[in-house]
Short mmCIF file of C-alpha atoms and ligand atoms in Angstrom, two decimals:
data_model
loop_
_atom_site.label_atom_id
_atom_site.label_comp_id
_atom_site.label_asym_id
_atom_site.label_seq_id
_atom_site.Cartn_x
_atom_site.Cartn_y
_atom_site.Cartn_z
CA MET A 1 78.71 106.56 104.09
CA SER A 2 81.85 108.34 104.76
CA SER A 3 82.40 104.85 107.43
CA ARG A 4 82.78 102.85 104.44
CA PHE A 5 85.76 105.20 103.64
CA VAL A 6 86.62 105.85 106.22
CA ALA A 7 87.89 103.69 109.14
CA GLY A 8 87.03 106.42 111.93
CA MET A 9 87.77 109.29 113.94
CA THR A 10 91.04 108.29 116.88
CA ILE A 11 94.45 106.40 116.37
CA GLU A 12 92.75 103.62 118.11
CA ASP A 13 90.30 103.06 115.07
CA ALA A 14 93.15 102.42 112.63
CA LEU A 15 94.99 100.34 114.58
CA ARG A 16 92.27 98.30 114.75
CA ALA A 17 91.68 98.24 111.41
CA ALA A 18 94.96 97.27 110.52
CA GLU A 19 95.48 94.67 112.77
CA SER A 20 91.24 93.19 111.44
CA ILE A 21 92.83 93.73 107.68
CA GLN A 22 96.87 91.96 108.59
CA GLY A 23 94.34 89.43 110.00
CA GLN A 24 93.22 88.27 106.80
CA GLY A 25 96.86 88.62 104.78
CA ILE A 26 96.91 92.16 104.14
CA ALA A 27 99.37 94.79 104.98
CA SER A 28 98.43 99.18 105.53
CA THR A 29 99.43 102.18 105.05
CA LEU A 30 97.94 104.32 107.61
CA ASP A 31 96.65 108.32 106.42
CA SER A 32 95.76 110.40 109.50
CA LEU A 33 93.55 113.36 107.13
CA GLY A 34 94.22 116.91 106.75
CA GLU A 35 95.46 119.06 104.77
CA ASN A 36 96.68 122.29 103.57
CA VAL A 37 97.42 123.19 107.36
CA THR A 38 97.27 127.21 107.71
CA THR A 39 99.48 127.56 111.17
CA PRO A 40 102.77 126.84 111.99
CA ALA A 41 101.21 124.99 115.37
CA GLU A 42 98.12 122.58 113.47
CA ALA A 43 101.47 121.35 111.35
CA GLN A 44 103.34 120.36 113.66
CA ARG A 45 99.93 118.52 115.76
CA SER A 46 99.72 116.79 112.47
CA ALA A 47 102.70 115.77 112.95
CA ASP A 48 102.38 113.67 116.58
CA ILE A 49 99.69 111.87 115.58
CA TYR A 50 102.22 110.47 113.33
CA HIS A 51 104.93 109.70 115.34
CA ARG A 52 102.38 108.55 117.58
CA LEU A 53 101.77 106.09 114.52
CA LEU A 54 104.96 104.84 114.07
CA ASP A 55 105.58 104.19 118.10
CA ALA A 56 102.39 102.16 118.34
CA ILE A 57 103.43 100.15 114.57
CA GLN A 58 106.26 99.62 116.31
CA ALA A 59 105.01 98.18 119.85
CA ARG A 60 102.72 96.15 117.98
CA GLY A 61 104.11 94.83 115.87
CA LEU A 62 101.92 95.29 112.71
CA LYS A 63 102.61 94.82 108.87
CA ALA A 64 102.17 99.02 108.47
CA ASN A 65 103.23 101.77 107.40
CA VAL A 66 102.00 105.71 107.42
CA SER A 67 101.45 108.28 104.68
CA VAL A 68 101.95 112.09 104.70
CA LYS A 69 100.65 114.37 103.11
CA LEU A 70 102.78 117.59 102.64
CA THR A 71 100.26 120.20 102.82
CA GLN A 72 99.36 119.07 106.52
CA MET A 73 103.24 119.05 107.43
CA GLY A 74 103.17 122.94 106.48
CA MET A 75 103.93 123.21 102.75
CA ASP A 76 101.82 126.18 101.64
CA LEU A 77 103.44 128.00 105.30
CA ASP A 78 107.22 128.87 103.64
CA PRO A 79 107.66 129.34 100.50
CA GLU A 80 111.11 127.20 101.19
CA HIS A 81 108.76 124.41 102.68
CA SER A 82 111.40 124.92 105.11
CA LEU A 83 108.98 123.57 107.78
CA ALA A 84 107.33 120.79 105.83
CA ARG A 85 110.64 119.47 105.16
CA SER A 86 112.11 119.41 108.82
CA ILE A 87 108.89 118.52 110.21
CA VAL A 88 108.87 115.05 107.27
CA SER A 89 113.11 114.08 107.82
CA ASP A 90 111.60 114.00 112.09
CA LEU A 91 108.80 111.66 111.20
CA VAL A 92 110.84 110.00 108.52
CA ASP A 93 114.27 109.58 111.29
CA HIS A 94 111.42 107.78 112.92
CA ALA A 95 110.61 105.37 110.52
CA VAL A 96 114.03 104.43 110.66
CA ALA A 97 114.02 103.63 113.84
CA ALA A 98 110.53 102.00 113.95
CA GLY A 99 111.70 99.78 111.21
CA THR A 100 109.10 101.37 109.04
CA PHE A 101 108.17 103.38 105.53
CA VAL A 102 106.58 106.93 105.62
CA ARG A 103 105.13 107.69 101.77
CA VAL A 104 104.44 111.28 100.53
CA ASP A 105 101.40 111.23 98.71
CA MET A 106 101.12 113.66 95.60
CA GLU A 107 98.30 115.90 96.03
CA GLY A 108 97.35 118.17 93.12
CA SER A 109 100.19 119.34 90.23
CA GLU A 110 100.91 123.02 92.09
CA TYR A 111 102.84 120.82 94.54
CA THR A 112 104.59 118.07 92.28
CA GLN A 113 107.89 119.70 91.67
CA ALA A 114 108.65 120.55 95.14
CA THR A 115 107.24 117.04 96.25
CA ILE A 116 109.91 115.64 94.14
CA ASP A 117 112.78 117.85 95.35
CA LEU A 118 111.95 117.10 99.16
CA VAL A 119 111.44 113.32 98.89
CA ARG A 120 115.04 113.46 96.80
CA ALA A 121 116.33 115.10 99.52
CA LEU A 122 115.36 113.29 102.52
CA HIS A 123 116.04 110.10 100.46
CA ALA A 124 119.20 111.18 99.57
CA LYS A 125 120.29 111.14 103.77
CA PRO A 126 122.46 106.67 103.14
CA GLU A 127 119.99 106.33 106.76
CA ASN A 128 117.10 107.22 105.00
CA ARG A 129 117.49 104.05 101.56
CA GLY A 130 114.23 102.26 101.65
CA HIS A 131 112.78 104.52 104.59
CA VAL A 132 110.98 106.87 102.43
CA GLY A 133 108.91 106.90 99.17
CA ILE A 134 106.36 108.90 96.86
CA VAL A 135 103.76 109.02 94.88
CA ILE A 136 103.79 109.36 90.76
CA GLN A 137 100.26 110.30 88.85
CA ALA A 138 99.33 108.60 85.55
CA TYR A 139 97.02 111.28 84.76
CA LEU A 140 100.22 113.73 84.25
CA TYR A 141 102.82 113.58 81.86
CA ARG A 142 105.66 114.25 83.41
CA SER A 143 105.35 111.29 84.88
CA ALA A 144 107.53 108.93 83.32
CA GLN A 145 110.22 111.23 83.08
CA ASP A 146 109.74 111.40 86.60
CA ILE A 147 109.79 107.85 87.36
CA ALA A 148 112.77 107.51 85.31
CA THR A 149 114.77 110.70 87.81
CA LEU A 150 113.05 108.26 90.99
CA THR A 151 114.13 105.14 90.75
CA GLY A 152 117.69 106.22 89.48
CA GLU A 153 118.34 107.36 93.07
CA GLY A 154 116.48 104.08 94.20
CA ILE A 155 113.58 105.86 95.83
CA ARG A 156 110.26 103.47 95.32
CA ILE A 157 107.21 104.34 94.68
CA ARG A 158 103.29 104.04 94.39
CA LEU A 159 101.77 104.61 90.79
CA CYS A 160 98.75 105.74 90.98
CA LYS A 161 95.49 107.22 88.65
CA GLY A 162 95.32 110.49 89.87
CA ALA A 163 92.32 111.91 92.34
CA TYR A 164 92.94 116.22 92.03
CA LYS A 165 90.92 117.92 88.87
CA GLU A 166 94.09 118.96 86.31
CA PRO A 167 93.90 121.25 83.39
CA PRO A 168 94.88 119.39 80.00
CA ALA A 169 97.98 121.44 79.88
CA VAL A 170 99.51 119.39 82.65
CA ALA A 171 97.01 116.02 82.24
CA PHE A 172 95.03 113.82 79.82
CA PRO A 173 91.71 114.53 80.03
CA GLU A 174 90.60 110.65 78.21
CA LYS A 175 90.39 107.86 80.90
CA LYS A 176 91.52 105.61 77.67
CA ASP A 177 94.48 107.34 77.59
CA VAL A 178 95.25 107.88 81.92
CA ASP A 179 94.93 104.13 81.73
CA ALA A 180 97.17 103.51 78.96
CA ASN A 181 99.53 105.73 80.50
CA PHE A 182 99.12 103.50 83.66
CA ILE A 183 100.26 100.16 81.92
CA ARG A 184 102.88 101.85 80.57
CA LEU A 185 104.73 103.44 83.68
CA THR A 186 103.43 100.16 85.54
CA GLU A 187 105.96 97.99 82.99
CA GLN A 188 108.09 101.06 83.98
CA LEU A 189 108.57 100.11 87.77
CA LEU A 190 108.38 96.58 87.63
CA ASP A 191 111.41 97.13 84.79
CA THR A 192 113.49 97.95 88.28
CA SER A 193 114.83 95.85 90.72
CA LEU A 194 112.58 98.13 93.32
CA TYR A 195 109.72 97.00 95.82
CA HIS A 196 106.56 99.58 94.29
CA GLY A 197 103.31 99.50 94.82
CA ILE A 198 100.63 99.67 92.21
CA ALA A 199 98.08 101.06 93.14
CA THR A 200 94.89 101.15 91.34
CA HIS A 201 90.86 99.12 91.88
CA ASP A 202 91.06 98.79 88.70
CA GLU A 203 90.73 95.61 86.87
CA ALA A 204 92.40 95.94 83.67
CA MET A 205 94.95 97.70 85.08
CA VAL A 206 95.41 94.81 87.64
CA ALA A 207 95.15 92.17 84.55
CA ALA A 208 97.91 94.28 83.13
CA ALA A 209 100.67 94.35 85.69
CA LYS A 210 99.74 90.25 85.95
CA GLU A 211 100.06 89.80 82.18
CA TYR A 212 103.73 91.43 82.35
CA VAL A 213 104.66 89.87 85.47
CA ARG A 214 104.11 86.75 83.77
CA THR A 215 105.32 87.08 80.60
CA LYS A 216 108.83 89.27 82.28
CA ASN A 217 109.63 86.13 85.09
CA ILE A 218 109.11 88.82 87.32
CA ASP A 219 108.28 87.32 91.40
CA ARG A 220 105.02 88.32 92.30
CA HIS A 221 107.00 89.52 96.07
CA GLN A 222 108.78 91.60 94.44
CA PHE A 223 105.64 94.85 94.26
CA GLU A 224 102.12 94.81 95.99
CA PHE A 225 98.48 96.11 94.64
CA GLN A 226 97.50 98.41 96.72
CA MET A 227 93.97 99.61 97.19
CA LEU A 228 91.71 101.85 99.20
CA TYR A 229 89.93 100.92 102.83
CA GLY A 230 86.25 100.21 101.99
CA VAL A 231 87.07 99.73 98.06
CA ARG A 232 87.21 96.10 96.17
CA ARG A 233 87.15 94.24 99.05
CA ASP A 234 86.49 91.39 96.76
CA LEU A 235 89.53 92.10 94.10
CA GLN A 236 91.68 92.65 97.62
CA ARG A 237 90.71 89.49 98.92
CA ALA A 238 91.19 87.42 95.04
CA LEU A 239 94.90 89.00 95.10
CA VAL A 240 95.78 87.44 98.63
CA ALA A 241 94.04 84.32 98.14
CA GLU A 242 96.44 84.12 94.72
CA GLY A 243 99.74 84.84 96.61
CA TYR A 244 100.27 88.56 95.84
CA ASN A 245 100.95 91.41 98.09
CA VAL A 246 98.45 93.72 99.23
CA ARG A 247 98.17 96.64 101.17
CA VAL A 248 95.21 99.09 101.98
CA TYR A 249 94.99 102.86 102.52
CA VAL A 250 93.59 102.79 105.51
CA PRO A 251 92.11 106.65 106.64
CA PHE A 252 91.18 108.21 109.82
CA GLY A 253 90.45 111.02 111.83
CA ALA A 254 88.00 114.46 111.49
CA GLU A 255 88.98 115.93 108.44
CA TRP A 256 87.48 113.30 106.26
CA TYR A 257 85.20 115.11 104.40
CA PRO A 258 87.90 116.22 101.32
CA TYR A 259 89.04 112.64 101.51
CA PHE A 260 85.61 111.63 101.12
CA MET A 261 84.39 113.72 98.31
CA ARG A 262 87.34 113.30 96.29
CA ARG A 263 86.11 109.26 96.68
CA LEU A 264 82.37 110.10 95.80
CA ALA A 265 83.30 111.90 92.41
CA GLU A 266 85.70 109.34 91.41
CA ARG A 267 82.48 107.01 91.33
CA PRO A 268 78.89 108.26 90.30
CA ALA A 269 77.04 104.75 92.07
CA ASN A 270 78.93 106.40 95.39
CA VAL A 271 77.12 109.05 94.91
CA LEU A 272 73.63 107.56 94.01
CA PHE A 273 74.58 105.03 96.81
CA LEU A 274 74.76 108.44 99.16
CA ALA A 275 71.33 109.93 98.06
CA LYS A 276 69.37 107.41 98.32
CA ASN A 277 70.93 106.70 101.54
CA MET A 278 69.78 110.28 102.75
CA LEU A 279 65.93 109.49 101.79
CA ARG A 280 65.58 106.50 103.61
CA SER A 281 66.64 108.09 106.59
P1 FAD B 301 88.98 103.98 88.10
O1 FAD B 301 89.03 103.60 86.79
O2 FAD B 301 88.79 104.84 88.86
O3 FAD B 301 88.64 102.94 88.87
C1 FAD B 301 88.02 101.70 88.45
C2 FAD B 301 87.12 101.01 89.14
O4 FAD B 301 87.66 100.86 90.66
C3 FAD B 301 85.92 100.97 88.89
O5 FAD B 301 85.39 100.91 87.56
C4 FAD B 301 85.31 101.08 90.52
O6 FAD B 301 85.12 99.47 90.24
C5 FAD B 301 86.36 101.05 91.00
N1 FAD B 301 86.38 102.23 92.05
C6 FAD B 301 87.59 103.16 92.31
N2 FAD B 301 87.57 104.51 92.82
C7 FAD B 301 86.16 103.95 93.24
C8 FAD B 301 85.73 104.21 94.60
N3 FAD B 301 86.08 105.92 95.17
N4 FAD B 301 84.54 103.82 95.11
C9 FAD B 301 84.09 102.48 94.71
N5 FAD B 301 84.67 102.24 93.56
C10 FAD B 301 85.55 102.87 93.28
N6 FAD B 301 95.62 109.74 94.20
C11 FAD B 301 96.51 110.97 94.31
O7 FAD B 301 96.16 111.85 93.26
N7 FAD B 301 97.37 111.18 95.25
C12 FAD B 301 97.70 110.08 95.85
O8 FAD B 301 98.71 109.98 96.37
C13 FAD B 301 97.01 108.82 96.20
N8 FAD B 301 97.33 107.70 96.52
C14 FAD B 301 96.28 106.40 96.65
C15 FAD B 301 96.62 105.61 97.48
C16 FAD B 301 96.02 104.32 97.04
C17 FAD B 301 96.36 102.98 98.44
C18 FAD B 301 94.81 103.93 96.08
C19 FAD B 301 94.24 103.31 95.60
C20 FAD B 301 94.85 105.09 95.89
C21 FAD B 301 94.93 106.28 95.15
N9 FAD B 301 94.92 107.92 94.97
C22 FAD B 301 95.61 108.92 94.99
C23 FAD B 301 93.58 107.84 94.34
C24 FAD B 301 94.29 107.04 92.84
O9 FAD B 301 94.38 108.26 92.06
C25 FAD B 301 92.64 107.12 91.84
O10 FAD B 301 91.91 108.27 92.10
C26 FAD B 301 92.06 105.95 93.21
O11 FAD B 301 92.49 105.05 92.93
C27 FAD B 301 90.66 106.00 91.51
O12 FAD B 301 91.76 105.03 90.83
P2 FAD B 301 91.72 103.85 90.19
O13 FAD B 301 92.93 103.23 89.54
O14 FAD B 301 90.60 102.17 91.42
O15 FAD B 301 90.58 103.81 89.04
#
């Protein structure tokens, strides 16, 4: 079942998926799966895959960028995060040369501040402007303030609900409050003139964004909807048909397990589907 959510094991699998998606008018962001590496060599190997991806995106003229996790780039390996900073800085330099973009994914709340600090530092380099962005999670209480700081500096944001298990001290425990905050934050983002990503499969969130854009007369190409590979393909296609920009997050690689488990946890129906298929086989 993991192949429903993961494009394959190799770079070539991911590029093939991106090409096929592009044929449907959808851009992609490529994610080499992996997180919380334990040695510098592992972090560098993870980065090497991204350098190869950036070369391939440029060589094939793909409408694609990359998404990276800082714990995969060695964030846990030194308290100053110097290793991750240097590795991601090289990736952003490469993205600038390739004319594309590095999105730094957001992980659990113990990493929020360090991730924001690192992205702000990278974005402060004038050549990097427009080539590095971040993710903000609507379940965190702090997110409106973080968006104000980041957009004030011109940093592009992907807004998502948030996929990690967080305590009520830092995150809204109730889905209805996360949803209400997602809508507020979507409006906050759309009020800036930056190009942001609204990442959700929730039709109510999509409808709220569309409505806000309509009433405020915001150009529908001023932002993009983002969805995960294999999730709500019908909605992805419908949005493209309506003239919205859509980007799909294409994960690949051998380390699919934690990613896959988060996707199962999001939707009980996925667990049922998996159980039925296991019983059949
Ligand atoms: P939900 O309320 O969870 O779901 C709404 C509806 O969407 C469901 O009823 C169902 O119809 C459909 N749906 C949602 N998930 C699934 C699924 N797994 N399988 C099938 N149907 C589903 N989280 C982070 O914490 N950090 C990140 O950096 C990050 N990056 C992301 C990038 C993209 C492009 C996307 C789309 C999501 C990302 N996420 C990230 C995950 C996100 O935080 C949510 O966990 C996930 O998107 C589910 O939330 P939802 O907005 O789709 O709404």
